Amino acid sequence: MHVDGPTMRFMCVASDLDRGASRLVREDGEAVAIAMLGVRGDEGWIGGMGVAPSHRGHGLGEHVMRAVLESARSRGLRRVMLEVLEPNIHAIRLYERLGFTRVRDLEVWAFPAPDAPLASEDGPTVEKVPVEVAHRFIRDHRAAPEPWQRADGTLAALLADGAAFEGLLAKRGDLAVGAMVTRVAGRASVVQLATLPGEAAPATRALLASLRRDDAPQGVRWVNLPATDPAAEVLRALGITCDARQHEMELVLG
Ligand SMILES: CC(C)(COP(=O)(O)OP(=O)(O)OC[C@H]1O[C@@H](n2cnc3c(N)ncnc32)[C@H](O)[C@@H]1OP(=O)(O)O)[C@@H](O)C(=O)NCCC(=O)NCCS
């Protein structure tokens, strides 16, 4: 994974990464391990950690993680979250050694925006609305809290930084049955989506159908959608396969 300056800036803003709370290990002046910590209230999130390839296998991963967890504790954080790709068994074992436990499985989806309507004829209609309107519906109807990178904190931080978002509302007559917030910049990133319980499939399809190929030539990306979210079922039913699976893990700090 290559992280350049603009990407790092985006990560810091979007995920509230705290440089002072993060930890870097140097050897002979050279950076050899890093663990970045995001902080929101009394919650923390590991926003990237790794050891330089030349220095792996000597316990530096555990060393830098213990240091960043100490930093989290000293700031009074109640728990620290992270995500780790399913095949990354060395990292998973490292986190388990440190006491992290699995919360749920998350999926990373990337697929082309539809070039033909996906919505069925008896599906809800979709209209553009201010982001706050879509977000209010989502806050009231979300099935579960979004993972860190799509959480309310990320939305608030990026809005404050001037990023553009779109709000969409799926309606049957006057009744709102679903809402979605996306960030569209060549690619449409689904930030949050929620529906009324009985409307999961038609409302999700209608909302996704409104992301047309002209607006999102680089496709649609939906990062860390819980595997059990009804929207994941909708994507599977559309014949789309997820790109990657991650474990969301947490450590409750004593
Ligand atoms: C995962 C990672 C942080 C572990 O750091 P580390 O300092 O090598 O950790 P340790 O020395 O404690 O060894 C951890 C495991 O890696 C194995 N390992 C040994 N030498 C290794 C090497 N040269 N390269 C990769 N892994 C190695 C160890 O056998 C150990 O296995 P086990 O604990 O599963 O039995 C490191 O491999 C890394 O930076 N990977 C790429 C970035 C990454 O995956 N970050 C986590 C994102 S969630």
mmCIF file of C-alpha atoms in Angstrom, residues 11 38 105 121 135-136 144 147 151 217 229:
data_model
loop_
_atom_site.group_PDB
_atom_site.id
_atom_site.type_symbol
_atom_site.label_atom_id
_atom_site.label_comp_id
_atom_site.label_asym_id
_atom_site.label_seq_id
_atom_site.Cartn_x
_atom_site.Cartn_y
_atom_site.Cartn_z
ATOM 1 C CA MET A 11 -6.723 9.940 6.054
ATOM 2 C CA GLY A 38 -7.620 8.006 15.356
ATOM 3 C CA ASP A 105 -17.101 -9.117 9.483
ATOM 4 C CA GLU A 121 -41.218 -0.736 -11.480
ATOM 5 C CA HIS A 135 -28.395 11.876 7.176
ATOM 6 C CA ARG A 136 -31.280 12.521 9.596
ATOM 7 C CA ALA A 144 -26.095 -0.810 13.256
ATOM 8 C CA PRO A 147 -17.479 1.298 10.968
ATOM 9 C CA ALA A 151 -19.162 6.856 10.764
ATOM 10 C CA PRO A 217 -17.234 6.808 -14.379
ATOM 11 C CA ASP A 229 -26.280 -5.823 6.458
#
